Amino acid sequence: MLDDATKAQLKSYLERATQPIEIVASLDESEASGEVLSLLKDVAGASPLVKLTESRDDNHRKPSFSINRPSENHGPRFAGLPMGHEFTSLILALLQVGGYPPKVEQAVLEQIRALDGDFDFEVYVSLTCHNCPDVVQALNLMAVQNPRIKTTMIEGGTFQDEVKEREIMGVPTVFLNGTMFGNGRMSLEEILAKIDTSGVEREAKIIDKKEAFDVLIVGGGPAGAAAAVYAARKGIRTGVASERFGGQVLDTMGIENFISIKETEGPKFAHALEEHVRNYDVDIMNLQRAKALIPNSGPDKNLIEVQLENGASLKSKSIVISTGARWRNINVPGEHEFKNKGVAYCPHCDGPLFKGKRVAVIGGGNSGVEAAIDLAGIVGHVTLIEFDTALRADAVLQRKLNSLANVTVITNAQTTEITGDQKVNGLVYKDRAGGELKTVALEGVFIQIGLVPNTDWLKGTVELSKHGEIIVDAKGQTSVPGVFAAGDVTTVPFKQIIIAAGEGAKAALSAFDYLIRSPIAAQ
């Protein structure tokens, strides 16, 4: 199953294990079981600590296998072949069961071990999904740490009947004790917050007691990470409050234009950002959503307050806002109702679920045309719908798109409704030239019309453009003294990772300059 180079790499990884590992494989006579068995034999051959046992008369999905410590049976289970992006999930599960400590704060591990209740997770994935491994790895870690937690990764391509029966139209999709738990990327902290509400309350109380920062960065994408590094290197008290560290980068598949890095994937890049920030004395507060900005706060009216959704608040002498942007919705009937039931935003993640089916891509810019090209190699037919009279994507992309036989391009069209019953079955658009309404029968709609800045919480406080972006000057200063902004949330043109990082560094340097020139520095 594995080539020699991968076997050597696997052997190197498993040398870090210190405890015996038992793999119990549930198999039948299918070709898929043969592939799983071949993989597991390669795994067992890579370390003397790994023991492989076959079972053909149990009640588990076939093919599947569990990874356990001796005499235990609650370890992570993989149903299907964990290759592609999930091969890393397999390696990490082996290492953690084998005694290799996870890179997670001790307080989080203690929270997992203290969970009271029985939790049986099932997470459906596709092997091309770059969001899925985060969820699989988080749940695997939880199962290793707590015997009352069980988790199974289910590869949708192998178990298509289940995917159809449960009407799964997007991955990752997680069920808890047989009931829908969540869709899309979820971090370990997010999962814990959903099942341990008392932990959220404890965290809010801890945050509320924190002393004022010199620089508080709100947002943890490339701009926020760069701002944190540059501020911390000045030796000043630095904090980061982030809804999810990594921001939009977590939803980006390929990155090939960040200078000095030839190519990487979004989740890997986001992980590297966080690791870099954690090398410095920075207080990272993840899963914290800002609710309001209050200038002139504190007893002497010399601090700026950020109120959080969980009821806590943070104070700082200066602020860098880097809350980024989110997918723009088309806001038509059916979009919200059929989200993850045919309406999707990530062609890399969810494309394989529409194999052989008809889909539409809404948006004729680079992201929309790239999505249509990507999907054309998987689905039966792609209809690309663009509001303008012509596509706006780069010429090279348009040439590639026009060369594909299973793609139809419709311009000068306004999407008015996404239709369906339990899931998407069509799309209605208006011909803007003649005003006629037309219907396209299909099973999926991928929305690719750009981003909207995350500034709802700032309205009435800092000056915003007509597009909702924070207006900044050449130094990143906003209309409020001591409040700076950087990245995709601002009016700075060209929303690129490398530009956001540079703007974050500039905003942090500007905040430091503000501090040393301000009367509050003397205090």
Coordinates of C-alpha atoms in Angstrom, one line a residue:
M1 CA 0.0 0.0 0.0
L2 CA 2.7 2.5 1.0
D3 CA 5.8 3.2 -1.0
D4 CA 9.2 2.8 0.4
A5 CA 9.7 6.5 1.2
T6 CA 6.4 6.7 3.1
K7 CA 7.2 3.5 5.0
A8 CA 10.5 5.0 6.1
Q9 CA 8.8 8.2 7.2
L10 CA 6.2 6.2 9.1
K11 CA 8.9 4.2 10.8
S12 CA 10.7 7.4 11.8
Y13 CA 7.5 8.8 13.3
L14 CA 6.6 5.6 15.3
E15 CA 10.0 5.6 16.9
R16 CA 8.6 8.3 19.1
A17 CA 6.0 5.9 20.6
T18 CA 6.9 4.5 24.0
Q19 CA 3.9 2.2 24.7
P20 CA 2.4 -0.9 22.9
I21 CA -0.3 -0.1 20.3
E22 CA -3.0 -2.6 19.4
I23 CA -4.9 -2.2 16.1
V24 CA -8.0 -4.3 15.7
A25 CA -9.3 -4.4 12.1
S26 CA -12.9 -5.2 11.3
L27 CA -12.9 -6.7 7.7
D28 CA -14.9 -8.5 5.2
E29 CA -14.1 -9.9 1.7
S30 CA -14.5 -6.6 -0.1
E31 CA -11.7 -4.9 -2.1
A32 CA -11.9 -1.9 0.3
S33 CA -11.1 -4.3 3.2
G34 CA -8.1 -5.6 1.3
E35 CA -6.7 -2.1 0.8
V36 CA -7.2 -1.3 4.5
L37 CA -5.5 -4.6 5.6
S38 CA -2.6 -3.8 3.3
L39 CA -2.2 -0.4 4.9
L40 CA -2.4 -1.8 8.4
K41 CA 0.2 -4.4 7.6
D42 CA 2.6 -1.7 6.5
V43 CA 1.8 0.2 9.8
A44 CA 2.4 -2.9 11.9
G45 CA 5.7 -3.6 10.1
A46 CA 7.0 -0.1 10.9
S47 CA 7.3 -0.6 14.6
P48 CA 7.7 -3.6 17.0
L49 CA 5.3 -1.8 19.4
V50 CA 2.3 -2.2 17.0
K51 CA 0.3 -5.4 17.1
L52 CA -2.4 -6.0 14.4
T53 CA -5.4 -8.3 14.9
E54 CA -8.1 -9.1 12.4
S55 CA -11.8 -9.6 13.2
R56 CA -14.5 -10.6 10.7
D57 CA -17.5 -11.4 12.9
D58 CA -18.0 -8.2 14.9
N59 CA -20.7 -5.6 14.5
H60 CA -18.4 -2.7 13.4
R61 CA -18.4 -1.0 10.0
K62 CA -16.3 -2.9 7.5
P63 CA -13.7 -2.0 6.7
S64 CA -12.7 -0.2 9.8
F65 CA -10.1 -0.4 12.6
S66 CA -9.6 0.9 16.1
I67 CA -6.3 2.0 17.7
N68 CA -6.0 1.1 21.4
R69 CA -3.8 0.6 24.3
P70 CA -3.6 -3.0 25.5
S71 CA -6.7 -4.1 27.4
E72 CA -8.6 -0.9 26.3
N73 CA -11.2 -0.5 23.5
H74 CA -12.1 3.2 23.4
G75 CA -9.4 4.4 21.1
P76 CA -10.0 6.2 17.8
R77 CA -11.7 4.2 15.0
F78 CA -11.2 4.8 11.2
A79 CA -13.9 3.5 8.8
G80 CA -12.5 3.4 5.3
L81 CA -9.0 4.1 4.1
P82 CA -7.4 7.1 6.0
M83 CA -5.2 8.3 3.2
G84 CA -4.9 11.7 1.5
H85 CA -5.3 14.5 4.1
E86 CA -6.3 11.9 6.8
F87 CA -3.0 10.0 6.7
T88 CA -1.7 12.6 9.2
S89 CA -4.7 11.9 11.4
L90 CA -3.7 8.2 11.4
I91 CA -0.1 8.9 12.4
L92 CA -1.1 11.2 15.2
A93 CA -3.6 8.7 16.6
L94 CA -0.9 6.0 16.6
L95 CA 1.5 8.3 18.4
Q96 CA -0.9 9.5 21.0
V97 CA -2.1 6.0 21.8
G98 CA 1.6 5.0 21.9
G99 CA 2.3 7.5 24.7
Y100 CA 3.6 10.5 22.7
P101 CA 2.2 13.6 24.4
P102 CA -0.1 15.8 22.3
K103 CA 0.8 19.5 21.8
V104 CA -2.1 20.7 23.8
E105 CA -2.1 22.8 27.0
Q106 CA -2.4 20.9 30.2
A107 CA -5.6 22.8 31.2
V108 CA -7.3 21.6 28.0
L109 CA -6.3 18.0 28.6
E110 CA -7.7 18.2 32.2
Q111 CA -10.9 19.6 30.8
I112 CA -11.3 16.7 28.4
R113 CA -10.6 14.1 31.2
A114 CA -13.1 15.8 33.5
L115 CA -16.0 15.6 31.0
D116 CA -19.0 13.9 32.6
G117 CA -21.0 11.8 30.1
D118 CA -20.8 9.3 27.3
F119 CA -19.9 10.8 24.0
D120 CA -20.0 8.8 20.7
F121 CA -18.8 10.9 17.8
E122 CA -19.1 10.0 14.1
V123 CA -17.3 12.4 11.6
Y124 CA -17.9 12.0 7.9
V125 CA -15.0 13.1 5.7
S126 CA -13.7 13.1 2.2
L127 CA -10.0 12.5 1.6
T128 CA -9.6 15.7 -0.4
C129 CA -11.1 17.9 2.4
H130 CA -8.4 20.1 4.0
N131 CA -10.8 21.1 6.9
C132 CA -11.6 17.5 7.9
P133 CA -8.3 16.5 9.6
D134 CA -8.6 19.2 12.3
V135 CA -12.0 17.8 13.4
V136 CA -10.8 14.1 13.2
Q137 CA -7.6 14.8 15.1
A138 CA -9.4 16.8 17.8
L139 CA -11.9 14.0 18.4
N140 CA -9.2 11.3 18.3
L141 CA -7.3 13.2 20.9
M142 CA -10.4 13.4 23.1
A143 CA -11.0 9.6 22.7
V144 CA -7.4 8.9 23.8
Q145 CA -7.7 11.1 26.8
N146 CA -11.1 10.0 28.1
P147 CA -12.5 6.4 28.1
R148 CA -16.1 7.7 27.9
I149 CA -15.4 9.4 24.6
K150 CA -15.5 7.3 21.3
T151 CA -15.0 8.6 17.8
T152 CA -15.1 7.2 14.3
M153 CA -13.8 8.8 11.2
I154 CA -16.0 7.7 8.2
E155 CA -14.7 8.1 4.7
G156 CA -17.7 9.0 2.6
G157 CA -16.5 7.5 -0.6
T158 CA -16.4 4.0 1.0
F159 CA -19.7 4.4 2.9
Q160 CA -21.8 6.1 0.3
D161 CA -25.0 4.5 1.5
E162 CA -24.6 6.1 4.9
V163 CA -23.9 9.5 3.2
K164 CA -27.0 9.2 1.2
E165 CA -29.2 7.9 4.1
R166 CA -28.1 10.7 6.4
E167 CA -28.3 13.3 3.6
I168 CA -24.8 14.5 4.1
M169 CA -24.0 17.2 1.6
G170 CA -20.9 18.7 3.1
V171 CA -17.8 17.6 5.1
P172 CA -16.8 17.4 7.8
T173 CA -20.2 16.5 9.2
V174 CA -20.2 15.4 12.8
F175 CA -22.9 13.4 14.7
L176 CA -22.9 13.0 18.5
N177 CA -24.8 10.0 19.9
G178 CA -26.6 9.7 16.6
T179 CA -27.7 13.4 16.4
M180 CA -26.3 16.1 14.2
F181 CA -23.6 17.9 16.1
G182 CA -21.9 20.2 13.6
N183 CA -20.7 20.9 10.0
G184 CA -17.5 22.4 8.8
R185 CA -14.2 23.1 10.5
M186 CA -14.1 22.9 14.3
S187 CA -11.1 23.2 16.6
L188 CA -10.6 21.2 19.7
E189 CA -11.6 24.3 21.8
E190 CA -14.8 24.8 19.8
I191 CA -15.9 21.2 20.3
L192 CA -15.2 21.4 24.0
A193 CA -17.1 24.7 24.2
K194 CA -20.2 23.0 22.7
I195 CA -20.2 20.1 25.1
D196 CA -18.8 21.7 28.2
T197 CA -20.7 25.0 28.7
S198 CA -19.3 25.4 32.2
G199 CA -15.9 25.6 30.7
V200 CA -17.0 28.7 28.7
E201 CA -18.2 30.4 31.8
R202 CA -14.9 29.6 33.6
E203 CA -12.9 31.0 30.7
A204 CA -15.0 34.2 30.7
K205 CA -14.3 34.8 34.4
I206 CA -10.5 34.3 33.9
I207 CA -10.5 36.7 31.0
D208 CA -12.4 39.3 32.9
K209 CA -9.7 39.4 35.6
K210 CA -6.8 40.1 33.2
E211 CA -4.8 43.2 33.6
A212 CA -4.8 45.8 30.9
F213 CA -2.6 45.1 27.9
D214 CA -0.2 47.5 26.2
V215 CA -1.4 46.2 22.8
L216 CA -4.5 44.0 22.3
I217 CA -4.9 42.5 18.9
V218 CA -8.4 41.5 18.0
G219 CA -8.3 38.8 15.3
G220 CA -5.8 36.0 14.7
G221 CA -5.3 35.7 10.9
P222 CA -2.0 36.7 9.1
A223 CA -2.5 40.4 10.0
G224 CA -3.1 39.6 13.7
A225 CA -0.3 37.1 13.9
A226 CA 2.2 39.5 12.4
A227 CA 1.0 42.3 14.7
A228 CA 1.4 40.0 17.8
V229 CA 5.0 39.1 16.8
Y230 CA 6.1 42.7 16.2
A231 CA 4.4 44.0 19.3
A232 CA 5.9 41.2 21.5
R233 CA 9.4 41.8 20.2
K234 CA 9.1 45.4 21.6
G235 CA 8.8 43.9 25.1
I236 CA 5.4 45.2 25.8
R237 CA 2.4 43.4 27.2
T238 CA 0.6 41.8 24.2
G239 CA -2.6 39.9 23.9
V240 CA -4.6 38.3 21.1
A241 CA -8.3 37.8 21.2
S242 CA -9.3 35.7 18.2
E243 CA -12.5 34.0 17.2
R244 CA -10.4 31.3 15.5
F245 CA -6.7 31.6 15.1
G246 CA -5.8 31.5 11.5
G247 CA -8.9 33.2 10.2
Q248 CA -9.7 32.8 6.5
V249 CA -6.4 31.0 5.9
L250 CA -7.9 27.9 7.5
D251 CA -10.4 27.7 4.6
T252 CA -7.7 28.2 1.9
M253 CA -6.5 25.1 0.1
G254 CA -3.4 26.1 -1.8
I255 CA -1.0 29.0 -1.1
E256 CA 1.6 29.6 -3.7
N257 CA 2.2 33.3 -3.6
F258 CA 3.6 33.9 -0.1
I259 CA 7.2 34.9 -0.8
S260 CA 9.9 32.4 0.5
I261 CA 7.3 29.6 0.7
K262 CA 7.0 27.9 -2.7
E263 CA 3.7 26.2 -1.8
T264 CA 1.7 25.2 1.2
E265 CA -1.8 24.6 2.4
G266 CA -3.9 27.0 4.5
P267 CA -4.3 24.9 7.7
K268 CA -0.5 24.2 7.7
F269 CA 0.2 27.9 7.2
A270 CA -2.2 28.8 10.0
H271 CA -0.6 26.3 12.3
A272 CA 2.8 27.9 11.5
L273 CA 1.4 31.4 12.3
E274 CA 0.2 30.3 15.7
E275 CA 3.5 28.4 16.5
H276 CA 5.4 31.6 15.7
V277 CA 3.3 33.8 17.9
R278 CA 3.5 31.3 20.8
N279 CA 7.3 31.6 20.6
Y280 CA 6.9 35.0 22.2
D281 CA 5.3 36.1 25.4
V282 CA 1.8 36.6 23.9
D283 CA -1.4 35.9 25.8
I284 CA -3.6 34.1 23.1
M285 CA -7.3 33.9 23.9
N286 CA -8.9 31.8 21.3
L287 CA -12.7 31.4 20.6
Q288 CA -13.3 34.9 21.7
R289 CA -15.7 37.0 19.6
A290 CA -15.7 40.7 20.0
K291 CA -19.1 42.4 20.6
A292 CA -18.2 46.1 21.1
L293 CA -15.4 48.6 21.2
I294 CA -15.5 51.2 24.0
P295 CA -12.9 54.0 23.8
N296 CA -12.0 56.1 26.8
S297 CA -12.6 53.3 29.3
G298 CA -11.2 52.7 32.8
P299 CA -11.0 54.8 35.9
D300 CA -8.8 57.5 34.2
K301 CA -10.5 57.2 30.8
N302 CA -7.1 56.3 29.3
L303 CA -7.9 52.7 28.2
I304 CA -9.8 51.1 25.4
E305 CA -12.2 48.3 26.2
V306 CA -13.2 45.3 24.0
Q307 CA -16.4 43.6 25.2
L308 CA -16.7 39.9 24.2
E309 CA -19.7 37.9 23.3
N310 CA -19.2 35.6 26.4
G311 CA -19.8 38.6 28.7
A312 CA -16.1 39.2 29.6
S313 CA -14.2 42.3 28.6
L314 CA -10.5 43.2 27.9
K315 CA -8.8 46.5 28.3
S316 CA -5.7 47.9 26.6
K317 CA -3.7 51.1 26.0
S318 CA -3.9 50.4 22.3
I319 CA -5.8 48.1 20.0
V320 CA -5.0 46.5 16.6
I321 CA -8.2 45.3 14.8
S322 CA -7.6 42.4 12.4
T323 CA -10.9 40.6 12.3
G324 CA -10.6 39.9 8.6
A325 CA -13.6 38.9 6.4
R326 CA -16.0 36.1 5.8
W327 CA -17.7 34.5 2.8
R328 CA -20.2 36.8 1.2
N329 CA -23.7 35.4 1.0
I330 CA -26.0 35.9 -1.9
N331 CA -29.0 36.4 0.5
V332 CA -31.7 34.7 -1.6
P333 CA -34.4 32.2 -0.4
G334 CA -32.9 28.8 0.0
E335 CA -29.3 29.7 0.7
H336 CA -29.6 29.5 4.5
E337 CA -32.2 26.7 4.5
F338 CA -30.0 24.4 2.4
K339 CA -26.6 25.2 3.7
N340 CA -24.7 21.9 3.9
K341 CA -27.7 20.3 2.2
G342 CA -26.4 21.2 -1.3
V343 CA -25.3 24.8 -0.7
A344 CA -21.6 24.9 -0.1
Y345 CA -18.7 27.4 -0.1
C346 CA -15.6 25.1 -0.4
P347 CA -15.2 23.2 -3.6
H348 CA -12.1 21.4 -2.4
C349 CA -13.9 20.1 0.7
D350 CA -17.3 19.3 -0.6
G351 CA -16.7 18.7 -4.3
P352 CA -16.2 14.9 -4.0
L353 CA -19.7 14.6 -2.5
F354 CA -21.2 15.7 -5.8
K355 CA -19.4 13.2 -8.0
G356 CA -21.3 12.7 -11.2
K357 CA -24.0 15.2 -10.2
R358 CA -25.0 18.6 -11.5
V359 CA -23.8 21.7 -9.7
A360 CA -23.7 25.5 -10.1
V361 CA -21.0 27.9 -9.2
I362 CA -22.2 31.5 -8.5
G363 CA -19.5 34.0 -9.3
G364 CA -17.3 34.8 -12.3
G365 CA -14.2 36.1 -10.6
N366 CA -11.0 34.2 -10.1
S367 CA -12.4 32.2 -7.1
G368 CA -15.6 31.2 -9.0
V369 CA -13.8 30.2 -12.2
E370 CA -11.2 28.3 -10.3
A371 CA -14.0 26.5 -8.4
A372 CA -15.8 25.6 -11.7
I373 CA -12.5 24.2 -13.2
D374 CA -11.9 22.2 -10.1
L375 CA -15.4 20.8 -9.9
A376 CA -15.6 20.0 -13.6
G377 CA -13.1 17.1 -13.1
I378 CA -15.4 15.6 -10.4
V379 CA -19.0 16.3 -11.1
G380 CA -21.2 15.6 -14.1
H381 CA -21.9 19.1 -15.1
V382 CA -21.1 22.7 -13.9
T383 CA -23.2 25.8 -14.6
L384 CA -21.3 29.0 -13.8
I385 CA -23.6 32.0 -13.2
E386 CA -22.2 35.5 -13.3
F387 CA -24.2 38.7 -12.5
D388 CA -22.1 40.9 -14.8
T389 CA -22.2 40.8 -18.6
A390 CA -18.7 39.1 -18.7
L391 CA -16.5 37.0 -16.5
R392 CA -14.0 38.9 -14.4
A393 CA -11.5 36.1 -13.9
D394 CA -7.9 36.2 -15.3
A395 CA -7.8 35.4 -19.1
V396 CA -5.7 32.2 -18.5
L397 CA -8.4 30.9 -16.2
Q398 CA -11.2 31.8 -18.7
R399 CA -9.4 29.9 -21.5
K400 CA -9.1 26.8 -19.3
L401 CA -12.8 27.1 -18.4
N402 CA -13.9 27.4 -22.0
S403 CA -12.0 24.3 -22.9
L404 CA -14.1 22.1 -20.7
A405 CA -16.9 20.2 -22.3
N406 CA -19.1 19.8 -19.2
V407 CA -19.2 23.5 -18.2
T408 CA -21.9 26.0 -19.2
V409 CA -21.3 29.7 -18.6
I410 CA -24.3 32.0 -18.1
T411 CA -23.6 35.8 -17.8
N412 CA -25.8 38.8 -17.1
A413 CA -27.8 36.5 -14.7
Q414 CA -29.1 37.3 -11.2
T415 CA -29.7 34.3 -8.9
T416 CA -33.1 34.8 -7.2
E417 CA -33.7 31.5 -5.4
I418 CA -32.2 28.1 -4.5
T419 CA -34.9 25.5 -4.5
G420 CA -35.2 22.2 -2.8
D421 CA -37.1 19.9 -0.6
Q422 CA -34.9 18.2 2.0
K423 CA -31.9 19.2 -0.1
V424 CA -31.1 21.3 -3.1
N425 CA -32.8 20.4 -6.4
G426 CA -32.5 23.6 -8.5
L427 CA -31.6 27.2 -8.9
V428 CA -33.7 30.1 -10.3
Y429 CA -32.0 33.1 -12.0
K430 CA -33.3 36.2 -13.8
D431 CA -32.0 37.0 -17.3
R432 CA -31.0 40.6 -16.7
A433 CA -31.3 41.5 -20.3
G434 CA -34.9 40.3 -20.8
G435 CA -36.1 39.9 -17.3
E436 CA -37.2 36.3 -17.8
L437 CA -36.9 33.9 -14.9
K438 CA -35.2 30.6 -15.7
T439 CA -34.6 27.4 -13.7
V440 CA -31.6 25.1 -13.7
A441 CA -32.0 21.6 -12.3
L442 CA -29.1 20.6 -10.1
E443 CA -28.0 19.0 -6.8
G444 CA -25.4 21.5 -5.5
V445 CA -24.7 25.2 -5.5
F446 CA -21.2 26.6 -4.7
I447 CA -21.2 30.3 -3.8
Q448 CA -18.0 32.1 -4.7
I449 CA -18.8 35.9 -4.7
G450 CA -16.1 37.2 -2.5
L451 CA -15.9 38.4 1.1
V452 CA -17.5 40.8 3.5
P453 CA -15.5 42.5 6.3
N454 CA -16.2 41.5 9.9
T455 CA -17.0 45.0 11.2
D456 CA -20.6 44.7 12.5
W457 CA -19.4 45.1 16.1
L458 CA -17.7 48.4 15.2
K459 CA -20.5 50.3 13.6
G460 CA -20.9 53.7 15.3
T461 CA -17.4 53.5 16.8
V462 CA -14.8 53.7 14.1
E463 CA -15.2 55.2 10.7
L464 CA -16.2 52.6 8.0
S465 CA -16.3 52.8 4.2
K466 CA -19.5 52.3 2.2
H467 CA -18.4 48.7 1.9
G468 CA -18.1 48.3 5.7
E469 CA -14.3 48.3 5.7
I470 CA -12.3 50.2 8.4
I471 CA -10.9 53.4 7.0
V472 CA -7.2 53.6 7.9
D473 CA -4.4 56.0 7.0
A474 CA -0.9 55.1 5.8
K475 CA 0.1 54.0 9.4
G476 CA -3.0 51.9 10.0
Q477 CA -4.5 54.5 12.3
T478 CA -8.3 54.5 12.5
S479 CA -10.6 57.4 13.3
V480 CA -10.3 56.5 17.0
P481 CA -6.9 57.5 18.7
G482 CA -5.0 54.4 19.8
V483 CA -7.1 52.1 17.6
F484 CA -5.3 50.7 14.6
A485 CA -6.4 48.1 12.0
A486 CA -4.8 45.8 9.5
G487 CA -5.6 43.2 6.9
D488 CA -8.8 42.3 4.9
V489 CA -11.0 44.2 7.4
T490 CA -9.5 47.6 6.2
T491 CA -9.7 49.7 3.1
V492 CA -6.2 48.6 2.0
P493 CA -6.5 47.3 -1.5
F494 CA -5.6 43.8 -2.8
K495 CA -6.7 41.3 -0.2
Q496 CA -3.7 39.0 0.0
I497 CA -2.1 37.1 2.8
I498 CA 1.3 38.7 2.3
I499 CA -0.2 42.2 2.3
A500 CA -2.2 41.4 5.4
A501 CA 0.9 40.2 7.2
G502 CA 2.8 43.4 6.2
E503 CA -0.1 45.6 7.3
G504 CA -0.3 43.8 10.7
A505 CA 3.4 44.4 11.3
K506 CA 2.9 48.1 10.4
A507 CA -0.1 48.5 12.7
A508 CA 1.9 47.0 15.6
L509 CA 4.8 49.4 15.0
S510 CA 2.3 52.3 14.8
A511 CA 0.7 51.2 18.0
F512 CA 4.1 51.1 19.7
D513 CA 4.9 54.5 18.4
Y514 CA 1.6 55.8 19.7
L515 CA 2.3 54.3 23.2
I516 CA 5.8 55.9 23.5
R517 CA 4.5 59.3 22.4
S518 CA 1.3 59.2 24.5
P519 CA 0.9 60.5 28.0
I520 CA -0.4 57.0 29.1
A521 CA 3.2 55.7 28.6
A522 CA 4.3 57.6 31.7
Q523 CA 1.6 55.9 33.7

